[in-house]
PDB file of C-alpha atoms in Angstrom:
ATOM      1  CA  LEU A   1      52.370  53.108 -13.463  1.00  0.00           C
ATOM      2  CA  ASP A   2      53.390  56.578 -13.132  1.00  0.00           C
ATOM      3  CA  LYS A   3      53.509  58.511 -16.177  1.00  0.00           C
ATOM      4  CA  ALA A   4      57.593  59.576 -16.232  1.00  0.00           C
ATOM      5  CA  LYS A   5      58.351  55.880 -15.585  1.00  0.00           C
ATOM      6  CA  LEU A   6      55.529  55.098 -18.385  1.00  0.00           C
ATOM      7  CA  ARG A   7      57.401  56.882 -20.816  1.00  0.00           C
ATOM      8  CA  GLY A   8      60.967  56.356 -19.986  1.00  0.00           C
ATOM      9  CA  GLN A   9      60.201  52.508 -20.897  1.00  0.00           C
ATOM     10  CA  VAL A  10      58.520  53.359 -24.271  1.00  0.00           C
ATOM     11  CA  LEU A  11      61.409  55.825 -25.175  1.00  0.00           C
ATOM     12  CA  GLU A  12      63.930  53.124 -24.007  1.00  0.00           C
ATOM     13  CA  ASN A  13      61.972  49.803 -25.992  1.00  0.00           C
ATOM     14  CA  GLY A  14      61.061  52.024 -29.336  1.00  0.00           C
ATOM     15  CA  ALA A  15      63.256  50.280 -31.558  1.00  0.00           C
ATOM     16  CA  ALA A  16      61.243  47.419 -31.134  1.00  0.00           C
ATOM     17  CA  GLY A  17      58.181  49.100 -31.823  1.00  0.00           C
ATOM     18  CA  SER A  18      55.884  47.539 -34.980  1.00  0.00           C
ATOM     19  CA  PRO A  19      54.860  50.704 -37.259  1.00  0.00           C
ATOM     20  CA  ALA A  20      52.612  48.078 -38.759  1.00  0.00           C
ATOM     21  CA  LEU A  21      51.036  46.710 -34.831  1.00  0.00           C
ATOM     22  CA  GLY A  22      50.870  50.838 -33.857  1.00  0.00           C
ATOM     23  CA  ARG A  23      48.376  51.511 -37.284  1.00  0.00           C
ATOM     24  CA  PHE A  24      46.294  48.858 -36.122  1.00  0.00           C
ATOM     25  CA  VAL A  25      46.218  51.201 -32.230  1.00  0.00           C
ATOM     26  CA  PHE A  26      46.091  54.514 -34.520  1.00  0.00           C
ATOM     27  CA  GLN A  27      42.852  52.978 -35.867  1.00  0.00           C
ATOM     28  CA  THR A  28      41.332  50.878 -33.401  1.00  0.00           C
ATOM     29  CA  ARG A  29      41.989  53.442 -30.413  1.00  0.00           C
ATOM     30  CA  GLY A  30      40.038  56.540 -31.907  1.00  0.00           C
ATOM     31  CA  CYS A  31      43.059  58.555 -33.283  1.00  0.00           C
ATOM     32  CA  TYR A  32      42.176  58.848 -36.837  1.00  0.00           C
ATOM     33  CA  ALA A  33      39.196  59.911 -35.497  1.00  0.00           C
ATOM     34  CA  CYS A  34      40.382  63.660 -35.402  1.00  0.00           C
ATOM     35  CA  HIS A  35      44.530  62.880 -36.578  1.00  0.00           C
ATOM     36  CA  VAL A  36      42.455  62.257 -40.507  1.00  0.00           C
ATOM     37  CA  ALA A  37      44.582  63.481 -43.256  1.00  0.00           C
ATOM     38  CA  GLY A  38      41.866  65.602 -46.015  1.00  0.00           C
ATOM     39  CA  ASP A  39      39.046  65.270 -44.030  1.00  0.00           C
ATOM     40  CA  PRO A  40      37.374  68.770 -44.079  1.00  0.00           C
ATOM     41  CA  LYS A  41      35.827  69.273 -40.716  1.00  0.00           C
ATOM     42  CA  VAL A  42      39.519  69.539 -39.504  1.00  0.00           C
ATOM     43  CA  ARG A  43      39.862  68.746 -35.634  1.00  0.00           C
ATOM     44  CA  ALA A  44      43.604  67.838 -34.921  1.00  0.00           C
ATOM     45  CA  PRO A  45      46.921  68.517 -36.694  1.00  0.00           C
ATOM     46  CA  ARG A  46      47.536  66.535 -39.544  1.00  0.00           C
ATOM     47  CA  LEU A  47      49.832  63.918 -39.341  1.00  0.00           C
ATOM     48  CA  ASP A  48      51.499  63.700 -42.857  1.00  0.00           C
ATOM     49  CA  HIS A  49      54.502  65.421 -41.963  1.00  0.00           C
ATOM     50  CA  VAL A  50      55.133  64.776 -38.344  1.00  0.00           C
ATOM     51  CA  ALA A  51      57.677  62.328 -38.007  1.00  0.00           C
ATOM     52  CA  ALA A  52      60.327  65.124 -40.119  1.00  0.00           C
ATOM     53  CA  THR A  53      59.822  67.854 -37.317  1.00  0.00           C
ATOM     54  CA  HIS A  54      59.394  66.110 -34.255  1.00  0.00           C
ATOM     55  CA  ASP A  55      61.173  63.171 -32.210  1.00  0.00           C
ATOM     56  CA  ALA A  56      59.701  60.408 -31.120  1.00  0.00           C
ATOM     57  CA  ALA A  57      59.565  61.878 -27.372  1.00  0.00           C
ATOM     58  CA  TYR A  58      57.535  64.968 -28.808  1.00  0.00           C
ATOM     59  CA  LEU A  59      55.268  62.343 -29.743  1.00  0.00           C
ATOM     60  CA  LEU A  60      54.908  60.381 -26.315  1.00  0.00           C
ATOM     61  CA  ASP A  61      55.276  63.329 -24.676  1.00  0.00           C
ATOM     62  CA  SER A  62      51.648  64.892 -26.934  1.00  0.00           C
ATOM     63  CA  ILE A  63      50.234  60.780 -25.815  1.00  0.00           C
ATOM     64  CA  LEU A  64      51.030  61.527 -21.925  1.00  0.00           C
ATOM     65  CA  ASP A  65      50.100  64.718 -21.858  1.00  0.00           C
ATOM     66  CA  PRO A  66      47.867  66.222 -24.259  1.00  0.00           C
ATOM     67  CA  ASN A  67      48.638  69.958 -22.987  1.00  0.00           C
ATOM     68  CA  GLN A  68      51.913  70.331 -22.777  1.00  0.00           C
ATOM     69  CA  SER A  69      52.393  71.273 -26.252  1.00  0.00           C
ATOM     70  CA  VAL A  70      48.971  72.477 -27.967  1.00  0.00           C
ATOM     71  CA  LYS A  71      49.473  73.423 -31.794  1.00  0.00           C
ATOM     72  CA  THR A  72      47.851  76.718 -32.876  1.00  0.00           C
ATOM     73  CA  GLY A  73      43.837  76.641 -33.092  1.00  0.00           C
ATOM     74  CA  PHE A  74      43.338  73.248 -31.803  1.00  0.00           C
ATOM     75  CA  LEU A  75      42.304  75.045 -28.207  1.00  0.00           C
ATOM     76  CA  THR A  76      38.632  73.435 -26.132  1.00  0.00           C
ATOM     77  CA  GLN A  77      37.837  74.676 -23.638  1.00  0.00           C
ATOM     78  CA  GLU A  78      37.213  72.893 -19.887  1.00  0.00           C
ATOM     79  CA  ILE A  79      34.186  74.169 -18.580  1.00  0.00           C
ATOM     80  CA  ILE A  80      32.612  74.015 -14.912  1.00  0.00           C
ATOM     81  CA  LEU A  81      28.488  74.154 -15.235  1.00  0.00           C
ATOM     82  CA  PRO A  82      26.334  75.340 -12.881  1.00  0.00           C
ATOM     83  CA  THR A  83      26.150  72.229 -11.836  1.00  0.00           C
ATOM     84  CA  GLY A  84      29.974  71.503 -10.290  1.00  0.00           C
ATOM     85  CA  LYS A  85      30.095  69.145 -13.879  1.00  0.00           C
ATOM     86  CA  ALA A  86      32.953  69.484 -16.327  1.00  0.00           C
ATOM     87  CA  ILE A  87      32.396  69.843 -19.622  1.00  0.00           C
ATOM     88  CA  THR A  88      35.024  70.088 -22.580  1.00  0.00           C
ATOM     89  CA  GLY A  89      33.479  72.583 -25.125  1.00  0.00           C
ATOM     90  CA  ILE A  90      33.524  75.858 -26.245  1.00  0.00           C
ATOM     91  CA  LEU A  91      32.051  79.013 -24.450  1.00  0.00           C
ATOM     92  CA  HIS A  92      30.601  82.347 -25.987  1.00  0.00           C
ATOM     93  CA  ARG A  93      29.553  85.112 -24.083  1.00  0.00           C
ATOM     94  CA  ASN A  94      26.620  87.771 -24.110  1.00  0.00           C
ATOM     95  CA  VAL A  95      25.621  84.868 -26.544  1.00  0.00           C
ATOM     96  CA  SER A  96      21.597  87.290 -26.640  1.00  0.00           C
ATOM     97  CA  GLY A  97      23.400  91.142 -27.306  1.00  0.00           C
ATOM     98  CA  ASP A  98      22.523  92.218 -23.813  1.00  0.00           C
ATOM     99  CA  GLY A  99      24.298  90.471 -21.490  1.00  0.00           C
ATOM    100  CA  ARG A 100      21.284  87.940 -19.940  1.00  0.00           C
ATOM    101  CA  TYR A 101      22.745  84.876 -21.714  1.00  0.00           C
ATOM    102  CA  ASP A 102      25.715  82.881 -22.074  1.00  0.00           C
ATOM    103  CA  GLU A 103      26.254  79.643 -24.634  1.00  0.00           C
ATOM    104  CA  VAL A 104      28.216  76.584 -23.505  1.00  0.00           C
ATOM    105  CA  ILE A 105      28.713  74.033 -26.816  1.00  0.00           C
ATOM    106  CA  ASP A 106      29.986  70.930 -25.532  1.00  0.00           C
ATOM    107  CA  SER A 107      32.012  68.447 -27.663  1.00  0.00           C
ATOM    108  CA  ASP A 108      28.479  66.839 -29.586  1.00  0.00           C
ATOM    109  CA  SER A 109      27.701  70.726 -30.409  1.00  0.00           C
ATOM    110  CA  ARG A 110      24.975  70.777 -28.340  1.00  0.00           C
ATOM    111  CA  SER A 111      24.258  75.022 -27.701  1.00  0.00           C
ATOM    112  CA  THR A 112      23.047  74.991 -23.669  1.00  0.00           C
ATOM    113  CA  LEU A 113      22.403  78.590 -23.026  1.00  0.00           C
ATOM    114  CA  TYR A 114      23.019  80.116 -19.023  1.00  0.00           C
ATOM    115  CA  PRO A 115      21.775  82.880 -17.308  1.00  0.00           C
ATOM    116  CA  SER A 116      25.180  85.324 -17.508  1.00  0.00           C
ATOM    117  CA  GLY A 117      27.541  84.811 -13.880  1.00  0.00           C
ATOM    118  CA  GLN A 118      26.450  81.189 -13.791  1.00  0.00           C
ATOM    119  CA  ILE A 119      29.660  80.375 -15.670  1.00  0.00           C
ATOM    120  CA  GLU A 120      32.895  80.526 -14.541  1.00  0.00           C
ATOM    121  CA  GLU A 121      35.878  81.619 -16.956  1.00  0.00           C
ATOM    122  CA  PRO A 122      37.375  78.245 -18.552  1.00  0.00           C
ATOM    123  CA  ARG A 123      40.716  76.912 -18.754  1.00  0.00           C
ATOM    124  CA  ALA A 124      42.232  76.552 -21.900  1.00  0.00           C
ATOM    125  CA  ILE A 125      43.001  72.708 -22.969  1.00  0.00           C
ATOM    126  CA  SER A 126      43.925  70.548 -25.810  1.00  0.00           C
ATOM    127  CA  ALA A 127      40.442  68.461 -28.048  1.00  0.00           C
ATOM    128  CA  MET A 128      42.747  65.391 -27.524  1.00  0.00           C
ATOM    129  CA  PRO A 129      41.826  64.183 -24.336  1.00  0.00           C
ATOM    130  CA  ALA A 130      43.935  63.247 -21.557  1.00  0.00           C
ATOM    131  CA  GLY A 131      44.770  59.526 -19.948  1.00  0.00           C
ATOM    132  CA  LEU A 132      44.690  58.109 -23.835  1.00  0.00           C
ATOM    133  CA  GLU A 133      47.682  55.726 -21.863  1.00  0.00           C
ATOM    134  CA  ALA A 134      45.964  54.445 -20.209  1.00  0.00           C
ATOM    135  CA  THR A 135      43.367  52.402 -22.722  1.00  0.00           C
ATOM    136  CA  MET A 136      46.963  50.902 -24.386  1.00  0.00           C
ATOM    137  CA  SER A 137      49.828  48.338 -22.920  1.00  0.00           C
ATOM    138  CA  ARG A 138      52.957  49.847 -23.184  1.00  0.00           C
ATOM    139  CA  SER A 139      53.729  47.501 -26.030  1.00  0.00           C
ATOM    140  CA  GLU A 140      50.725  48.928 -27.830  1.00  0.00           C
ATOM    141  CA  LEU A 141      52.257  53.034 -26.734  1.00  0.00           C
ATOM    142  CA  VAL A 142      55.393  51.205 -28.531  1.00  0.00           C
ATOM    143  CA  ASP A 143      53.958  50.332 -31.457  1.00  0.00           C
ATOM    144  CA  LEU A 144      51.926  53.021 -31.561  1.00  0.00           C
ATOM    145  CA  ILE A 145      54.941  55.655 -32.008  1.00  0.00           C
ATOM    146  CA  ALA A 146      56.998  53.137 -34.132  1.00  0.00           C
ATOM    147  CA  TYR A 147      54.362  53.889 -36.573  1.00  0.00           C
ATOM    148  CA  LEU A 148      53.729  57.297 -35.822  1.00  0.00           C
ATOM    149  CA  LYS A 149      57.870  57.769 -36.862  1.00  0.00           C
ATOM    150  CA  THR A 150      56.290  56.439 -40.881  1.00  0.00           C
ATOM    151  CA  PHE A 151      54.964  60.292 -41.015  1.00  0.00           C
ATOM    152  CA  LYS A 152      58.224  61.859 -42.554  1.00  0.00           C
TER     153      LYS A 152
END
């Protein structure tokens, strides 16, 4: 099922969504780990009043394509390591002060030094992982949007 078709089906069935079931999806799919209110380590935008300023289509689009509209302060980087492996993290250039080393901090907060010039320019992406819709059924997405719409 392509994303455009899934989007249409979820929005079409929005009235059938259960906020209570959506809360369960929110908790079991790990959304709460980053989108938690009052957490001193803010990893994602607060959702306290998200439905007051955004409609169901925006909320769904943020799940289907997290890189489409990223809130300020919640960008991370896709970094291609010298091995060719792509990781999510943060690149700090010239951490040695003399131009010899760049530091990569991965999504698990592990730091690795690489000789300068081995890491290409990273691509800015959302800290929210892409592909979350593949971990949910269509009805779970409908319920999740119904739950998010309660944050007014």
